Coordinates of N, CA and C in Angstrom, one line a residue:
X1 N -20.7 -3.4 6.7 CA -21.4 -2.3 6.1 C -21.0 -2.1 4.7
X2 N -21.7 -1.5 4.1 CA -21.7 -0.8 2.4 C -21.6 0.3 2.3
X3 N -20.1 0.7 1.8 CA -19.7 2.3 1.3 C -20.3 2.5 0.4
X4 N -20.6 3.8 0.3 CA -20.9 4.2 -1.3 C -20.2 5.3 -1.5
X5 N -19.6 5.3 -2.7 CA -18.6 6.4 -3.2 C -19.1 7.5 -2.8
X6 N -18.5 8.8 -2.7 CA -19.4 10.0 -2.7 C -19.5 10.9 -1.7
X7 N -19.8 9.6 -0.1 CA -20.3 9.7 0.7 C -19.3 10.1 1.9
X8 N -19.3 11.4 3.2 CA -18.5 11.5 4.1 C -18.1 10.5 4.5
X9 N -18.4 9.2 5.3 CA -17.3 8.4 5.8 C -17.4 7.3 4.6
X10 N -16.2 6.5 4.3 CA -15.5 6.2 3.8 C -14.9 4.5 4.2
X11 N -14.5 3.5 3.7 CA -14.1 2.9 4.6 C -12.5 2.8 5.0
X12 N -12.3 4.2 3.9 CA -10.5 4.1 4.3 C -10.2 5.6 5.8
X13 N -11.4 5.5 6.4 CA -11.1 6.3 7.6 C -10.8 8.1 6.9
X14 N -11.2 8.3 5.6 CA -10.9 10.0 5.9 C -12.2 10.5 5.8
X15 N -12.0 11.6 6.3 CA -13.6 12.1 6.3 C -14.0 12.8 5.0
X16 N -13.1 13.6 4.3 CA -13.6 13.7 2.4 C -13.3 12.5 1.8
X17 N -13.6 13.1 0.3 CA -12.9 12.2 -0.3 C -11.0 12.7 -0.9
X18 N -10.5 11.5 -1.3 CA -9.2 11.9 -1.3 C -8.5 12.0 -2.7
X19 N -8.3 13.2 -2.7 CA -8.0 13.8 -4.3 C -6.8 13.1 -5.3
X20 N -7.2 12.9 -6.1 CA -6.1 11.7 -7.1 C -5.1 12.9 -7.3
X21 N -3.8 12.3 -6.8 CA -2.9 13.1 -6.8 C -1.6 12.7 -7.8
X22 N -0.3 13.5 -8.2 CA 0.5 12.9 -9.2 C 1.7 13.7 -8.4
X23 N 2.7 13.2 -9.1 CA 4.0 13.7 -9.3 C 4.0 14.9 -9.8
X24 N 3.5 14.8 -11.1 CA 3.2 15.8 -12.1 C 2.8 17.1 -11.9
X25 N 1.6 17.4 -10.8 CA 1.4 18.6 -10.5 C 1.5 19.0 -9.4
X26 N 3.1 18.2 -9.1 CA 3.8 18.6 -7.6 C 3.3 18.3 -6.2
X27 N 1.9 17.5 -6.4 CA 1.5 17.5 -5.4 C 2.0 15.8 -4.7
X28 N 1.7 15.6 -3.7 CA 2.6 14.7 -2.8 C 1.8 13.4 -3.4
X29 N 2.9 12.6 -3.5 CA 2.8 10.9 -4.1 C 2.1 10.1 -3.0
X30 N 0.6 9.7 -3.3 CA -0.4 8.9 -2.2 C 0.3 7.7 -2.5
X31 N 0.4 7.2 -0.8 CA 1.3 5.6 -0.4 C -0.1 5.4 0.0
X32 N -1.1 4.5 -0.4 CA -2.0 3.2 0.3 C -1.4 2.3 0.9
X33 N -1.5 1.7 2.5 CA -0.9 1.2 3.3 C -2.2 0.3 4.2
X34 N -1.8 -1.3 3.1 CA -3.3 -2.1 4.0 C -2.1 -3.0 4.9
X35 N -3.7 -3.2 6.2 CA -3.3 -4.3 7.0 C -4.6 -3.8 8.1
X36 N -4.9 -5.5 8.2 CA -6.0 -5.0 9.0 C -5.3 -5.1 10.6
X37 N -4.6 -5.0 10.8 CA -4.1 -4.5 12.5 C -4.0 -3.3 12.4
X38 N -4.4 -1.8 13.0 CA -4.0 -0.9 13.0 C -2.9 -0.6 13.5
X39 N -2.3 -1.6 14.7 CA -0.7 -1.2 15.2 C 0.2 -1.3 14.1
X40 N -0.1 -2.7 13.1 CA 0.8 -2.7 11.9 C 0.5 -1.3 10.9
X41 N -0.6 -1.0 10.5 CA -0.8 0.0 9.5 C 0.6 1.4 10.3
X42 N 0.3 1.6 11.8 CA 0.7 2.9 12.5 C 2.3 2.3 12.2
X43 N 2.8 1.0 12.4 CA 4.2 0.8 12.7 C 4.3 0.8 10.7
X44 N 4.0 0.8 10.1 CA 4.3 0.6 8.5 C 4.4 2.2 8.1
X45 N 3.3 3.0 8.9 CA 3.3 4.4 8.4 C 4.5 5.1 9.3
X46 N 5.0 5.0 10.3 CA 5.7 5.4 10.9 C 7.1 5.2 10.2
X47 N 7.3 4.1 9.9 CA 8.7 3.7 9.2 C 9.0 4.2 7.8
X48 N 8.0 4.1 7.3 CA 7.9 5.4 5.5 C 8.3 6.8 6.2
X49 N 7.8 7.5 7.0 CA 8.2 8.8 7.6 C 7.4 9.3 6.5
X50 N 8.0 10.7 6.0 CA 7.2 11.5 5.8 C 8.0 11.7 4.4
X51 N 9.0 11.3 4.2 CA 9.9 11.3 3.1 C 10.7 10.0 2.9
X52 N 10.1 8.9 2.3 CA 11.1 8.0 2.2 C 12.0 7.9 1.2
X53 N 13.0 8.8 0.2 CA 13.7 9.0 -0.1 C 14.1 10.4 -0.1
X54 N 15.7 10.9 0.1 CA 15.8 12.2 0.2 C 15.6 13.2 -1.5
X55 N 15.8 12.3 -2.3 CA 15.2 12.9 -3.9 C 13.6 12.5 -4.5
X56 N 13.1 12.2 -3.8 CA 11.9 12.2 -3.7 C 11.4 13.0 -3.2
X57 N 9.8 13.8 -3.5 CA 8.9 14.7 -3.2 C 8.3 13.6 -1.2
X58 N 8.0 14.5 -0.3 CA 7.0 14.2 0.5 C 6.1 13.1 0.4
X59 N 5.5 12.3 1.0 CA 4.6 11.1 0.4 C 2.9 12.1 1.4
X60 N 1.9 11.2 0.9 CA 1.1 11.5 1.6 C 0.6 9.6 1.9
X61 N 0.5 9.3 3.2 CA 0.3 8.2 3.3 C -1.7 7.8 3.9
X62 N -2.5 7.1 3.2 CA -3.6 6.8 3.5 C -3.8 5.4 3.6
X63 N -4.2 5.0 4.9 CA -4.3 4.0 5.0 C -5.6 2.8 5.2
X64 N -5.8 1.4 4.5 CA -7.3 0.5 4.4 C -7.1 -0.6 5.1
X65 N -7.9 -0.6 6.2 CA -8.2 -2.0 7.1 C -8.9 -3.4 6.3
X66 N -9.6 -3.0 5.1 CA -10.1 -4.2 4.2 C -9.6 -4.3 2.5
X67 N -9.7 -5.3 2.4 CA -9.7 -5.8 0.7 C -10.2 -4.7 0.3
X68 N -11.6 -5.0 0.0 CA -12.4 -3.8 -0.3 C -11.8 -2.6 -0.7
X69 N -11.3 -2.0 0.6 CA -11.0 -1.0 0.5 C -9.9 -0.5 -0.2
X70 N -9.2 -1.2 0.0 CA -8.0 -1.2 -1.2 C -8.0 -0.9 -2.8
X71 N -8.8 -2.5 -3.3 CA -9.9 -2.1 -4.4 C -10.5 -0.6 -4.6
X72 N -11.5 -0.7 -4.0 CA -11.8 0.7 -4.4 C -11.1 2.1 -4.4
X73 N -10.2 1.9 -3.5 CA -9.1 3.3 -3.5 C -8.6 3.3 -5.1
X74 N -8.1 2.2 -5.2 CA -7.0 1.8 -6.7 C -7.9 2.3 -7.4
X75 N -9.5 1.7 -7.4 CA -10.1 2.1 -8.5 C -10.3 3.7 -9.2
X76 N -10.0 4.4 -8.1 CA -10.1 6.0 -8.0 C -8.9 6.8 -8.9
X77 N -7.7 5.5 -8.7 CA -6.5 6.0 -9.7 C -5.4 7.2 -8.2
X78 N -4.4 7.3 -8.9 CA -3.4 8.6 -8.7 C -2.8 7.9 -6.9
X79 N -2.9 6.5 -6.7 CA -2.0 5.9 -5.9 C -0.3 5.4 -6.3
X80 N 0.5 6.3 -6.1 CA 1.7 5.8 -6.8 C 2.4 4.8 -6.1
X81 N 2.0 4.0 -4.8 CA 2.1 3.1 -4.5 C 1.8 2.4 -3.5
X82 N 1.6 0.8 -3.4 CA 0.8 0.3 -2.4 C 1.6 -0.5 -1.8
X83 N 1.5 -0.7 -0.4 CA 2.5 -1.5 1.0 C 1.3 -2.5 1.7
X84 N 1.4 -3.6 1.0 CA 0.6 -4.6 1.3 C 1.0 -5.9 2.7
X85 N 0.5 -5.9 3.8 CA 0.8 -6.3 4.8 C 0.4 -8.1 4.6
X86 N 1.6 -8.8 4.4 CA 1.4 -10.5 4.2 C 0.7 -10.9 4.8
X87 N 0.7 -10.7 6.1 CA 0.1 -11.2 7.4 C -1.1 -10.9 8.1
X88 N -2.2 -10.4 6.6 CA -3.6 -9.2 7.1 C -4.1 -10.8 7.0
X89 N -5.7 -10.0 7.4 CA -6.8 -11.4 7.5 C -8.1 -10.6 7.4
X90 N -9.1 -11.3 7.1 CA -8.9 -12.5 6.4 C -8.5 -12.6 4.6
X91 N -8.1 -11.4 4.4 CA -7.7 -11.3 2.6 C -6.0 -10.9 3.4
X92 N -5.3 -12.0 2.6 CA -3.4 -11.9 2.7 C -3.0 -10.8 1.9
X93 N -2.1 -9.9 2.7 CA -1.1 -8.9 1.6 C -1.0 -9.4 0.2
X94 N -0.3 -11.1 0.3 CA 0.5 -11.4 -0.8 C -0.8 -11.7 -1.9
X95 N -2.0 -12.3 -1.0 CA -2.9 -12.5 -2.3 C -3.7 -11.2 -2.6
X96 N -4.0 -10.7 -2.0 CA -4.1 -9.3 -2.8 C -3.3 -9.0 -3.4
X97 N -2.1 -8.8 -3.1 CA -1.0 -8.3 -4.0 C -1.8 -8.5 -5.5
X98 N -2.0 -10.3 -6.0 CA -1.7 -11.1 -6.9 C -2.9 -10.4 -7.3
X99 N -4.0 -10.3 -6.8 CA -5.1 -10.3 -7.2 C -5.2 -8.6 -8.1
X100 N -4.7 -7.7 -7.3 CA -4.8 -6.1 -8.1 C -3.6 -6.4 -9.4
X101 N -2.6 -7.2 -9.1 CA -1.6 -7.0 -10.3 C -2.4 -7.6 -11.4
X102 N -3.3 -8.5 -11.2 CA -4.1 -8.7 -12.4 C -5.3 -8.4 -12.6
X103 N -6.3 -7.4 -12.0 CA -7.0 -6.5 -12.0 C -6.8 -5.1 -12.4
X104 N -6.0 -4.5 -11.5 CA -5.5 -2.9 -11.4 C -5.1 -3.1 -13.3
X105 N -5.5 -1.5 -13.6 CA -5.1 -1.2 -14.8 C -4.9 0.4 -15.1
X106 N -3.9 1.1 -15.1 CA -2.2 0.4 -14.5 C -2.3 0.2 -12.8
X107 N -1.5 -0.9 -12.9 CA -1.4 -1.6 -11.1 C 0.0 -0.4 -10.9
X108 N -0.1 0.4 -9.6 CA 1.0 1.0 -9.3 C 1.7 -0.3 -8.6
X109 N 2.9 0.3 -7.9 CA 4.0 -0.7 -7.6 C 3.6 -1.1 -6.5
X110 N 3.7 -2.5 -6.4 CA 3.6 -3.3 -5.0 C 4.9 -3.6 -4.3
X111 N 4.3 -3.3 -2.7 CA 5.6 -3.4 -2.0 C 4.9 -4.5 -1.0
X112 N 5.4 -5.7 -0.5 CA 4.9 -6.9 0.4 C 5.8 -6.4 1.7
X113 N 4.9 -7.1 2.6 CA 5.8 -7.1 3.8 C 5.0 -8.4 4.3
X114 N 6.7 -9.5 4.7 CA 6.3 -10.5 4.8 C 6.5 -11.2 6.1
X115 N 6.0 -12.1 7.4 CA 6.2 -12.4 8.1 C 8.0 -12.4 8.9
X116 N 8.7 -13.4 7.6 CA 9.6 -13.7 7.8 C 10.5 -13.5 6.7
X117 N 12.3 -13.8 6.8 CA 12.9 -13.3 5.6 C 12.8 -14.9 4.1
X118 N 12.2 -15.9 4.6 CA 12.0 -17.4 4.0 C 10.7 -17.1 3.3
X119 N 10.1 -15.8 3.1 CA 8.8 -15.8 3.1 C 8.7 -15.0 1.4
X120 N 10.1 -14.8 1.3 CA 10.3 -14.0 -0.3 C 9.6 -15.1 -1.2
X121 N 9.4 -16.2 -1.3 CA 9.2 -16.5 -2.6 C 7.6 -16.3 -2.8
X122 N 7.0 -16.4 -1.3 CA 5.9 -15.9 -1.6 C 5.3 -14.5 -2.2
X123 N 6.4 -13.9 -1.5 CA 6.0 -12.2 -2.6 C 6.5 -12.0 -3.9
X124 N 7.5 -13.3 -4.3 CA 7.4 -13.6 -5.5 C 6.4 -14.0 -6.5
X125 N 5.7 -15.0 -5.8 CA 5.0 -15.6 -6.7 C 3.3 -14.3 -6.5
X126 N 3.4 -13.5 -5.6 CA 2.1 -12.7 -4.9 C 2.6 -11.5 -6.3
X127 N 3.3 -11.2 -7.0 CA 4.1 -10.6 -8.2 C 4.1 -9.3 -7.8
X128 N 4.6 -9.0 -6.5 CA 4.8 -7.8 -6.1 C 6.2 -7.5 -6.5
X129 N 6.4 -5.8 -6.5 CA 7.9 -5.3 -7.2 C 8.7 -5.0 -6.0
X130 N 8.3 -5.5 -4.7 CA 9.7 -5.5 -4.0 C 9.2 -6.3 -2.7
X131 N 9.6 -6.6 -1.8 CA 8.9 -7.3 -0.5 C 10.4 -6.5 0.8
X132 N 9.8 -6.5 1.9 CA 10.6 -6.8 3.1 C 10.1 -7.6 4.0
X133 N 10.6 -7.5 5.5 CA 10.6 -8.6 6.3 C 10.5 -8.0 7.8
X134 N 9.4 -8.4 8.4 CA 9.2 -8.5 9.8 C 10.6 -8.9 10.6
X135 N 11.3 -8.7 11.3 CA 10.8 -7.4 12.3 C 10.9 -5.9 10.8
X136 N 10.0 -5.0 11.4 CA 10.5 -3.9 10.1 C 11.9 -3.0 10.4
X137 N 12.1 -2.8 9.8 CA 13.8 -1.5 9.3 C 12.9 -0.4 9.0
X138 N 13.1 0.5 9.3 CA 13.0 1.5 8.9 C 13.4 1.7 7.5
X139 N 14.6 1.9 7.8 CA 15.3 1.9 6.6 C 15.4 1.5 5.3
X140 N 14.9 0.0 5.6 CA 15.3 -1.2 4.6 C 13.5 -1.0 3.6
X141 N 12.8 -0.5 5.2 CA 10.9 -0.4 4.3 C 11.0 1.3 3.2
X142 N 11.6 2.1 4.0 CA 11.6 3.6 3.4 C 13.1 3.4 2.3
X143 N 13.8 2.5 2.1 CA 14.6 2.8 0.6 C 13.8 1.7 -0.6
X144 N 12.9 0.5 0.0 CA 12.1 -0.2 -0.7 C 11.0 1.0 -1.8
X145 N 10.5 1.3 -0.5 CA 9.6 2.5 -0.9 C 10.3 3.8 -2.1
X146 N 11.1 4.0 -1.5 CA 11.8 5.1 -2.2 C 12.5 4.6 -3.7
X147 N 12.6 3.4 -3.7 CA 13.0 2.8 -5.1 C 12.3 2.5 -6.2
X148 N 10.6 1.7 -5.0 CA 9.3 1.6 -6.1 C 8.8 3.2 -6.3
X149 N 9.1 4.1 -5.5 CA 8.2 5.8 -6.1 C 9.0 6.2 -7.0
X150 N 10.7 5.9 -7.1 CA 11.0 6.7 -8.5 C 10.7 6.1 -9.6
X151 N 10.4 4.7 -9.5 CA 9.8 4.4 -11.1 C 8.1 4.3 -11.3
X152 N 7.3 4.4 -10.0 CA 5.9 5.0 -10.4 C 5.5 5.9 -11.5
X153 N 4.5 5.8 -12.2 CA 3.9 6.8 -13.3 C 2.7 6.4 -12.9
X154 N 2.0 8.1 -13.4 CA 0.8 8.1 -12.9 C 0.1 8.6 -13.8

């Protein structure tokens, strides 16, 4: 199907649309979280919590089952950062990654999550600003996160 801006449903699942938000005017830092498995999207949103750093503001997390949709969110602006799942299909985390870092203008910070820990050089070369590693950490995904939001600008 074809979204069109504007319109109640959406293809990122909210039923408005979703307000470009900042640091700036205190309002909570939107985490975009693709993967087309929803168990992965639920276990990636779960593990950010609701605060992934304790000097950090609250996040608000929204999450996109397609390419697409990804794209279009960025295009809207006031994403302070994106958690791109390596192992989506049929468009890969890492090539997406590669593909908004050279589209997006400003590209907020990319965060990969990669099958395996042998799988870094691909979120190297995918030119994301941090990657982790299946199985997930809580921990290890929410200080990743918490590291790329304090140098986000929006």
């Amino acid at each position: 199907r074809t979204w069109r801006r504007g319109t109640t449903r959406n293809p990122l699942r909210n039923p408005t649309r979703v307000p470009i938000v900042g640091t700036m005017t205190g309002a909570a830092p939107l985490v975009l979280v693709y993967s087309s498995n929803a168990r992965h999207r639920a276990e990636i949103t779960a593990a950010l919590g609701t605060r992934p750093a304790p000097d950090r503001p609250p996040i608000t997390v929204l999450e996109a089952a397609t390419a697409p949709a990804v794209i279009a969110r960025l295009d809207e602006g006031g994403v302070a950062l994106v958690v791109l799942d390596g192992e989506a299909a049929p468009a890969g985390g890492m090539g997406l990654a590669r593909q908004v870092r050279d589209e997006i203008e400003p590209c907020p910070p990319l965060l990969v999550i990669t099958a395996r820990r042998a799988d870094g050089w691909l979120a190297r070369w995918s030119q994301a600003d941090d990657w982790v590693s299946h199985p997930l950490d809580p921990f290890e995904l929410a200080g990743a996160a918490g590291r790329l939001l304090a140098t986000a600008t929006l």
